[in-house]
Coordinates of C-alpha atoms in Angstrom, one line a residue:
Chain K
M20 CA 0.0 0.0 0.0
S21 CA 1.4 3.4 -1.0
S22 CA 2.1 5.9 1.9
E23 CA 1.2 8.7 -0.5
I24 CA -2.4 10.0 -0.1
S25 CA -4.3 11.5 -2.9
V26 CA -5.3 15.2 -3.0
Q27 CA -9.0 14.1 -2.6
Q28 CA -8.1 12.1 0.5
Q29 CA -6.2 15.1 1.9
V30 CA -9.2 17.4 1.3
D31 CA -11.5 14.8 2.9
R32 CA -9.2 14.5 6.0
F33 CA -9.0 18.3 6.2
M34 CA -12.8 18.6 6.1
Q35 CA -13.2 15.8 8.6
G36 CA -10.7 17.5 11.0
A37 CA -12.4 20.9 10.5
G38 CA -15.8 19.3 11.1
D39 CA -14.6 17.5 14.3
A40 CA -13.0 20.7 15.6
L41 CA -16.1 23.0 15.1
T42 CA -18.9 23.3 17.5
D43 CA -22.3 24.9 17.1
D44 CA -21.1 27.7 19.3
T45 CA -18.1 28.4 17.1
V46 CA -20.2 28.4 14.0
A47 CA -22.7 30.7 15.7
R48 CA -20.0 33.1 16.7
L49 CA -18.5 33.1 13.1
G50 CA -22.0 33.6 11.7
F51 CA -22.5 36.6 14.1
M52 CA -19.2 38.1 13.1
I53 CA -19.8 37.7 9.4
N54 CA -23.3 39.3 9.9
E55 CA -21.8 42.3 11.6
L56 CA -19.0 42.7 9.0
L57 CA -21.5 42.5 6.2
I58 CA -23.6 45.2 7.8
I59 CA -20.6 47.5 8.5
A60 CA -19.4 47.0 4.9
D61 CA -22.9 47.7 3.6
R62 CA -23.1 50.9 5.7
I63 CA -19.7 52.1 4.6
T64 CA -20.1 51.4 0.9
R65 CA -23.6 52.9 0.8
N66 CA -22.7 56.1 2.7
K67 CA -21.6 58.8 0.3
N68 CA -19.9 60.8 3.0
I69 CA -17.7 57.9 4.1
M70 CA -16.9 57.1 0.5
K71 CA -16.0 60.8 -0.1
L72 CA -13.7 60.6 3.0
L73 CA -12.1 57.5 1.7
E74 CA -11.5 59.1 -1.7
M75 CA -10.1 62.2 0.0
S76 CA -7.8 60.0 2.1
E77 CA -6.1 58.8 -1.0
S78 CA -5.0 62.3 -2.1
K79 CA -1.6 63.8 -1.4
D80 CA -3.2 66.8 0.2
F81 CA -5.0 64.6 2.8
A82 CA -1.6 63.0 3.7
K83 CA -0.2 66.5 4.0
V84 CA -3.0 67.6 6.3
L85 CA -2.5 64.5 8.5
D86 CA 1.3 65.2 8.6
A87 CA 0.7 68.8 9.5
L88 CA -1.7 67.9 12.3
G89 CA 0.8 65.4 13.7
N90 CA 3.7 68.0 13.5
A91 CA 1.6 70.7 15.0
V92 CA 0.6 68.5 18.0
E93 CA 4.3 67.6 18.4
S94 CA 5.6 71.2 18.2
Q95 CA 2.9 72.5 20.5
K96 CA 4.4 70.3 23.3
N97 CA 7.6 72.3 23.2
A98 CA 6.2 75.8 22.3
P99 CA 6.9 78.6 24.8
K100 CA 3.7 79.6 26.6
S101 CA 2.7 83.2 25.8
S102 CA -0.1 85.0 27.7
G103 CA -1.7 88.3 28.0
I104 CA -2.6 90.9 25.4
G105 CA 1.0 91.2 24.3
G106 CA 1.2 87.5 23.7
M107 CA -2.0 87.5 21.8
L108 CA -0.9 90.4 19.5
K109 CA 2.3 88.6 18.8
V110 CA 0.4 85.4 17.8
M111 CA -2.0 87.4 15.6
G112 CA 0.8 89.0 13.8
D113 CA 2.1 85.6 12.6
P114 CA 1.1 85.2 8.9
N115 CA 0.5 81.4 9.4
V116 CA -2.1 82.2 12.1
Q117 CA -3.7 84.8 9.8
N118 CA -3.9 82.2 7.0
S119 CA -5.5 79.7 9.4
L120 CA -8.1 82.2 10.6
R121 CA -9.0 83.0 6.9
L122 CA -9.4 79.3 6.3
L123 CA -11.7 78.9 9.3
G124 CA -13.7 81.9 8.1
S125 CA -14.2 80.4 4.7
I126 CA -15.4 77.1 6.2
N127 CA -17.8 79.0 8.3
K128 CA -19.1 80.9 5.2
E129 CA -19.6 77.6 3.3
L130 CA -21.5 76.0 6.2
N131 CA -23.8 79.0 6.4
K132 CA -24.7 78.9 2.7
Chain I
M28 CA -45.0 58.1 -5.8
H29 CA -45.8 57.1 -2.2
I30 CA -45.2 53.4 -1.4
L31 CA -46.7 52.4 1.9
V32 CA -45.5 49.1 3.5
V33 CA -47.8 47.8 6.3
G34 CA -46.0 45.4 8.6
G35 CA -42.4 45.3 9.7
G36 CA -41.7 41.6 9.8
M37 CA -39.4 39.7 7.5
G38 CA -41.3 40.3 4.3
G39 CA -42.1 44.0 4.9
T40 CA -38.6 44.8 6.0
I41 CA -36.8 43.0 3.1
L42 CA -39.2 44.6 0.6
A43 CA -38.8 48.1 2.0
N44 CA -35.0 47.9 2.0
N45 CA -35.0 46.4 -1.4
L46 CA -37.1 49.3 -2.7
A47 CA -35.1 51.9 -0.9
R48 CA -31.9 50.6 -2.6
R49 CA -33.5 50.4 -6.1
L50 CA -35.2 53.8 -5.8
S51 CA -32.4 55.6 -4.0
G52 CA -32.3 58.3 -6.7
E53 CA -36.0 59.0 -6.6
L54 CA -36.0 59.1 -2.8
E55 CA -33.2 61.5 -2.7
Q56 CA -34.9 63.8 -5.3
G57 CA -38.2 63.5 -3.3
S58 CA -40.2 62.2 -6.3
S59 CA -40.8 58.9 -4.3
K60 CA -41.3 58.2 -0.7
I61 CA -41.4 54.9 1.3
T62 CA -43.3 54.7 4.6
M63 CA -43.4 51.7 6.9
L64 CA -46.1 51.2 9.5
S65 CA -45.5 48.5 12.1
A66 CA -47.0 47.4 15.4
T67 CA -43.7 47.4 17.2
D68 CA -40.2 49.0 17.2
K69 CA -38.6 45.6 17.7
H70 CA -37.9 43.0 15.0
M71 CA -38.0 39.4 15.9
Y72 CA -36.2 36.5 14.1
Q73 CA -39.2 34.2 14.4
P74 CA -37.4 30.9 13.2
G75 CA -35.2 31.2 16.3
L76 CA -38.2 30.4 18.6
L77 CA -37.8 26.7 17.6
Y78 CA -34.3 26.8 19.0
V79 CA -35.4 28.7 22.2
A80 CA -37.9 25.9 22.9
V81 CA -35.2 23.3 23.2
G82 CA -32.5 25.5 24.8
K83 CA -30.4 26.0 21.7
M84 CA -30.8 29.8 21.5
S85 CA -31.5 32.6 24.0
T86 CA -34.3 35.0 23.5
T87 CA -31.9 38.0 23.5
E88 CA -30.5 36.7 20.2
L89 CA -33.9 37.0 18.6
Y90 CA -34.4 40.8 18.6
R91 CA -33.0 43.9 17.0
D92 CA -34.4 47.5 16.8
Q93 CA -36.5 47.7 13.7
K94 CA -35.1 51.1 12.8
S95 CA -31.5 49.7 12.8
L96 CA -32.5 47.3 10.1
L97 CA -34.0 49.8 7.8
E98 CA -32.4 52.0 5.2
P99 CA -32.3 55.6 6.5
S100 CA -34.5 56.8 3.6
I101 CA -37.5 54.8 4.9
D102 CA -40.0 56.8 7.0
F103 CA -40.7 54.3 9.8
H104 CA -43.5 54.7 12.3
V105 CA -44.8 52.5 15.1
D106 CA -48.4 53.0 14.4
P107 CA -50.3 49.9 13.1
V108 CA -53.0 50.2 10.5
E109 CA -56.6 49.7 11.8
K110 CA -58.6 50.5 8.7
F111 CA -58.0 50.0 5.0
D112 CA -59.9 52.3 2.5
M113 CA -58.7 50.8 -0.7
D114 CA -61.3 52.6 -2.9
N115 CA -59.7 55.9 -1.8
N116 CA -56.1 54.6 -1.5
S117 CA -55.7 55.4 2.1
V118 CA -55.4 53.7 5.5
T119 CA -56.2 54.9 9.0
T120 CA -53.8 54.1 11.8
K121 CA -54.2 53.3 15.5
S122 CA -53.3 56.9 16.4
G123 CA -56.0 58.2 14.1
K124 CA -53.8 59.4 11.2
K125 CA -55.1 59.0 7.7
I126 CA -52.3 58.1 5.3
S127 CA -52.7 58.1 1.5
Y128 CA -50.6 56.0 -0.8
D129 CA -50.1 55.3 -4.5
I130 CA -48.8 51.7 -3.9
L131 CA -49.8 49.6 -0.8
C132 CA -47.8 46.5 0.3
I133 CA -49.4 44.4 3.0
A134 CA -47.1 42.1 5.0
T135 CA -48.9 41.8 8.3
G136 CA -48.1 38.1 8.8
S137 CA -50.0 35.3 10.6
R138 CA -50.5 34.2 14.2
G139 CA -51.0 30.9 16.0
N140 CA -54.6 30.0 16.7
A141 CA -54.4 27.3 19.3
A142 CA -57.7 28.6 20.7
G143 CA -59.4 27.3 17.6
I144 CA -59.1 23.8 18.9
P145 CA -60.9 23.2 22.3
G146 CA -58.4 22.4 25.0
L147 CA -55.2 22.7 22.9
A148 CA -53.9 26.0 24.4
E149 CA -54.4 24.7 27.9
N150 CA -52.9 21.2 27.5
A151 CA -50.1 21.6 24.9
C152 CA -46.6 23.2 24.6
Q153 CA -46.0 25.4 21.6
F154 CA -43.2 27.7 20.4
Y155 CA -44.7 30.4 18.2
T156 CA -44.3 33.3 20.7
E157 CA -41.4 34.1 23.0
A158 CA -43.5 33.3 26.1
D159 CA -44.7 30.0 24.7
A160 CA -41.2 28.9 23.6
L161 CA -39.8 29.7 27.1
A162 CA -42.7 27.9 28.8
M163 CA -42.1 24.9 26.6
Y164 CA -38.4 24.8 27.5
K165 CA -39.2 25.0 31.2
K166 CA -41.7 22.1 30.8
L167 CA -39.2 20.0 29.0
Q168 CA -36.6 20.6 31.7
K169 CA -39.1 19.1 34.3
F170 CA -40.0 16.2 32.1
E171 CA -38.6 12.9 33.3
G172 CA -40.0 10.5 30.7
G173 CA -43.3 9.1 29.3
K174 CA -45.3 9.4 26.2
V175 CA -44.7 12.5 24.1
V176 CA -47.1 13.4 21.2
V177 CA -46.4 15.9 18.4
A178 CA -49.6 17.1 16.8
T179 CA -50.0 19.6 14.0
G180 CA -52.8 21.9 12.9
V181 CA -53.4 23.4 9.5
P182 CA -52.6 25.8 8.0
H183 CA -49.4 26.5 9.9
K184 CA -46.4 28.7 9.7
C185 CA -43.0 27.1 8.8
P186 CA -43.7 23.9 6.9
M187 CA -40.7 22.0 8.4
S188 CA -41.3 22.8 12.0
P189 CA -43.3 19.6 12.9
L190 CA -40.4 17.5 11.6
E191 CA -37.7 19.8 13.1
I192 CA -39.2 19.9 16.6
T193 CA -39.6 16.1 16.5
F194 CA -35.9 15.6 15.6
F195 CA -34.9 18.3 18.2
L196 CA -36.9 16.5 20.9
V197 CA -34.9 13.3 20.2
D198 CA -31.6 15.3 20.6
Y199 CA -32.9 17.0 23.7
F200 CA -34.0 13.8 25.5
K201 CA -30.7 12.0 24.4
K202 CA -28.7 14.9 25.8
R203 CA -30.5 14.6 29.1
G204 CA -30.0 10.8 29.1
I205 CA -33.8 10.1 29.3
W206 CA -34.4 9.0 25.6
D207 CA -34.8 5.4 26.7
K208 CA -37.7 6.6 29.0
V209 CA -39.5 8.4 26.2
D210 CA -42.0 7.1 23.7
L211 CA -42.2 9.7 20.9
H212 CA -45.3 9.7 18.7
Y213 CA -45.8 11.9 15.7
T214 CA -49.1 12.7 14.2
Y215 CA -49.9 14.6 10.9
P216 CA -53.2 15.8 9.4
I217 CA -52.8 14.3 5.9
G218 CA -52.1 10.8 4.6
R219 CA -48.3 11.0 5.0
V220 CA -45.9 12.5 7.5
H221 CA -45.4 15.8 5.6
S222 CA -47.4 17.9 3.1
L223 CA -44.6 17.7 0.5
E224 CA -44.4 14.1 -0.7
P225 CA -40.7 14.0 -1.3
V226 CA -40.1 15.4 2.2
A227 CA -42.5 12.8 3.6
N228 CA -40.6 10.0 1.7
W229 CA -37.4 11.2 3.3
A230 CA -38.7 11.8 6.8
A231 CA -40.6 8.5 7.4
P232 CA -37.5 6.2 7.2
E233 CA -35.7 8.7 9.5
F234 CA -38.5 8.3 12.0
D235 CA -38.2 4.5 11.7
K236 CA -34.5 4.6 12.3
L237 CA -35.0 6.6 15.5
G238 CA -37.9 4.5 16.8
I239 CA -40.4 7.4 16.4
T240 CA -43.9 6.0 15.8
Y241 CA -46.3 8.0 13.6
E242 CA -49.9 8.3 12.7
T243 CA -51.2 10.1 9.6
L244 CA -54.7 11.5 8.9
F245 CA -54.8 12.9 12.4
N246 CA -56.6 16.2 12.5
M247 CA -57.0 17.6 16.0
K248 CA -60.6 18.0 17.1
E249 CA -60.2 18.4 20.9
V250 CA -57.7 18.0 23.6
V251 CA -58.5 16.9 27.2
P252 CA -55.9 16.4 29.9
G253 CA -53.7 13.5 28.8
K254 CA -55.5 12.8 25.5
V255 CA -55.8 14.4 22.0
I256 CA -58.8 13.4 20.0
S257 CA -58.9 13.6 16.2
E258 CA -61.6 14.4 13.7
E259 CA -61.1 10.9 12.4
D260 CA -62.2 9.5 15.8
S261 CA -58.8 8.2 16.8
S262 CA -57.0 9.5 19.8
A263 CA -53.5 9.6 21.3
E264 CA -52.7 9.6 25.0
F265 CA -49.8 11.7 26.2
D266 CA -47.8 12.8 29.2
L267 CA -46.5 15.8 27.1
L268 CA -48.2 17.2 24.1
V269 CA -46.2 19.4 21.7
T270 CA -48.2 21.2 19.1
V271 CA -47.6 23.2 15.9
P272 CA -51.0 25.0 16.1
P273 CA -53.2 26.0 13.2
H274 CA -52.5 29.6 12.1
K275 CA -54.7 32.4 10.9
G276 CA -54.0 35.9 9.5
Q277 CA -53.9 39.0 11.5
Q278 CA -57.0 40.4 13.1
V279 CA -56.8 43.7 11.1
I280 CA -57.2 41.7 7.9
E281 CA -60.2 39.9 9.2
D282 CA -61.7 43.1 10.6
N283 CA -61.4 44.8 7.3
E284 CA -62.9 41.7 5.5
L285 CA -59.9 41.5 3.2
G286 CA -59.8 37.7 3.1
A287 CA -61.1 34.6 4.8
G288 CA -59.1 33.6 7.9
G289 CA -57.1 36.7 7.6
F290 CA -55.4 35.6 4.4
I291 CA -55.7 37.9 1.4
P292 CA -56.6 36.5 -2.0
T293 CA -53.4 37.1 -4.0
D294 CA -52.3 36.5 -7.6
K295 CA -49.6 33.8 -7.4
K296 CA -47.3 35.4 -9.9
K297 CA -47.9 39.2 -9.7
L298 CA -48.5 39.1 -6.0
N299 CA -51.1 41.8 -6.2
M300 CA -54.3 41.5 -4.2
E301 CA -57.0 40.1 -6.5
G302 CA -59.0 43.0 -8.0
R303 CA -56.5 45.6 -6.9
E304 CA -53.6 46.6 -9.2
N305 CA -51.9 48.9 -6.7
V306 CA -52.1 46.6 -3.7
F307 CA -49.5 43.9 -3.2
V308 CA -49.4 41.1 -0.6
L309 CA -46.5 39.0 0.6
G310 CA -45.4 36.5 3.2
D311 CA -47.8 34.8 5.5
T312 CA -50.6 37.3 4.6
T313 CA -51.3 35.8 1.2
N314 CA -53.7 33.0 0.6
L315 CA -51.3 31.2 -1.7
P316 CA -51.1 27.5 -1.3
I317 CA -47.4 27.6 -0.7
S318 CA -45.3 27.4 2.5
K319 CA -45.8 30.1 5.1
A320 CA -42.1 30.4 5.6
G321 CA -39.5 33.2 6.0
S322 CA -37.8 32.2 2.8
T323 CA -41.2 32.5 1.0
A324 CA -41.5 36.1 2.2
H325 CA -37.9 36.7 1.3
F326 CA -38.1 35.5 -2.3
E327 CA -41.5 37.2 -2.7
A328 CA -40.1 40.5 -1.4
E329 CA -37.2 40.3 -3.9
A330 CA -39.6 39.7 -6.9
L331 CA -41.9 42.4 -5.6
G332 CA -39.1 44.9 -5.0
E333 CA -37.9 44.6 -8.5
N334 CA -41.4 44.9 -9.9
I335 CA -42.5 47.9 -7.9
A336 CA -39.3 49.7 -8.6
A337 CA -39.9 49.0 -12.3
L338 CA -43.5 50.2 -12.0
V339 CA -42.2 53.5 -10.5
Q340 CA -39.3 53.9 -13.0
Q341 CA -40.8 52.4 -16.2
G342 CA -44.5 52.1 -15.6
E343 CA -44.4 48.3 -16.2
P344 CA -43.5 45.3 -14.0
V345 CA -40.5 43.2 -15.2
R346 CA -40.8 39.8 -13.5
E347 CA -43.1 37.2 -11.9
Y348 CA -42.7 35.3 -8.6
D349 CA -42.0 31.7 -9.5
G350 CA -43.0 30.2 -6.1
K351 CA -39.4 29.7 -4.9
V352 CA -39.1 28.5 -1.4
F353 CA -35.9 27.3 0.4
C354 CA -36.3 25.6 3.8
F355 CA -33.6 24.2 5.9
I356 CA -34.7 21.0 7.8
E357 CA -32.9 20.4 11.1
A358 CA -32.6 16.6 11.3
G359 CA -31.1 16.3 14.7
D360 CA -27.7 14.8 15.7
G361 CA -26.0 17.9 14.4
K362 CA -27.1 17.4 10.9
A363 CA -29.5 19.1 8.5
T364 CA -30.8 19.0 5.0
Y365 CA -33.0 21.3 2.9
A366 CA -36.0 21.5 0.6
M367 CA -36.0 23.8 -2.3
F368 CA -39.0 24.0 -4.6
D369 CA -41.1 26.3 -6.7
Y370 CA -44.5 26.2 -8.6
N371 CA -43.1 23.8 -11.2
N372 CA -40.4 21.8 -9.4
P373 CA -41.0 19.7 -6.3
P374 CA -38.3 19.4 -3.5
N375 CA -35.8 16.7 -3.4
P376 CA -34.3 16.5 0.1
Q377 CA -31.0 14.6 0.3
A378 CA -29.3 12.9 3.3
P379 CA -28.6 15.3 6.1
T380 CA -25.0 16.6 6.6
S381 CA -23.1 18.5 9.4
G382 CA -22.2 21.2 6.8
L383 CA -25.9 22.1 6.3
H384 CA -26.5 22.2 10.0
W385 CA -23.6 24.7 10.4
F386 CA -25.0 26.7 7.5
K387 CA -28.3 26.9 9.3
T388 CA -26.6 27.7 12.6
A389 CA -24.6 30.5 11.0
Y390 CA -27.7 31.8 9.1
N391 CA -29.5 32.1 12.4
R392 CA -27.0 34.8 13.3
M393 CA -26.7 36.2 9.8
Y394 CA -30.4 36.8 9.3
W395 CA -30.0 40.5 10.1
A396 CA -27.9 41.0 7.0
S397 CA -30.6 39.3 5.1
A398 CA -33.3 41.6 6.6
R399 CA -31.2 44.6 5.5
G400 CA -31.3 43.2 2.0
I401 CA -27.6 42.3 1.8
I402 CA -27.8 38.5 1.4

């Protein structure tokens, strides 16, 4: 008798092993998980806003925004604390701060359209 | 175009979601609207009750919020219909609101009617409501052996349930180690053990193998403590009676005189109410001589969804319901088989397998994706 077993026998043994290892509880849990994943996938793919966000996330600008956010959070940790009217005037004089305020103003204008 | 879906069970939910997907453009533009009226804000997976009755599922697994299963574009209200005025295309709800429609879909379902047979409700276990399924499980837990009779009324919901509960009872008694103290007797109203002949031909030898005795042409007439008497003048004594009771349609269908027994006369292919071109009926609510099963409602909802969307978009329906039904049959001992059939093709159940039992076990948890119209 050959010690080699056919591919069909291997598949049969694998299925037999999988069958013996599974319990109703395991199958029920897997079924539950597949159900939730399907519903999540359905919600995501049918939600135009999420699809827009996903599309945006692939652009270079989006990566740049994420980098900028990360860098800003990091630099804020080491930034000297400035307070009072003098400090505020100094911050307001920064061209980057002025650009940021203009951007926020534009967003506000769009939201109110 | 206003589409009104009355009933938030399996059929109504799958249909409303199917329509919302197909008519997403029209709904966004506001040229169409879908409203659903239901009696409850909870959705129950009714086939799970069979499993609750024998301790294989918990009741918490049977429910989800109806709103969470519906497409956001569907206008959902818990406000059941009390009056149908089909000549004026409107309904009146319990809260007194009058709602007009262009297309009406009725999917109010059916209910057990054990009270229709004297003594049945008082003397038998059943599993068609959460309370009944739990009560049956508690009664089984206290049962220590004796004669168990399974008796079925017609028409009834879920064609395979008399067989499934019988096979599950064997499993249950074996698991408790009292199978050798149980004498299980199966009765059925027609001249074989199941209404579908190929299913009966498969099931009878399975009963023989397990030592389950059976008696056909047994239509329950009356139940007294310890004894069920048939219309055919035979009787079966029992220590425990398990019944699949006869069913009837919902009270609101009877009150509005839409169909005898609460079942609405329905065209078998177009699924419109007879004599009403803009009223459609699906699921247990129809009077069609096919299985009152979840899968029937599912396949009808898919055919109807395609047709109503085509009516809205093109003015003409595009397909007919072919009578397709797919029913799993739990055969006990961790195995299952299935019966698939339609108006032209009878079922042909094969030997049960573990794989099909797992498929059914997984589907019991995947039903919610089905209700959302995904699978």
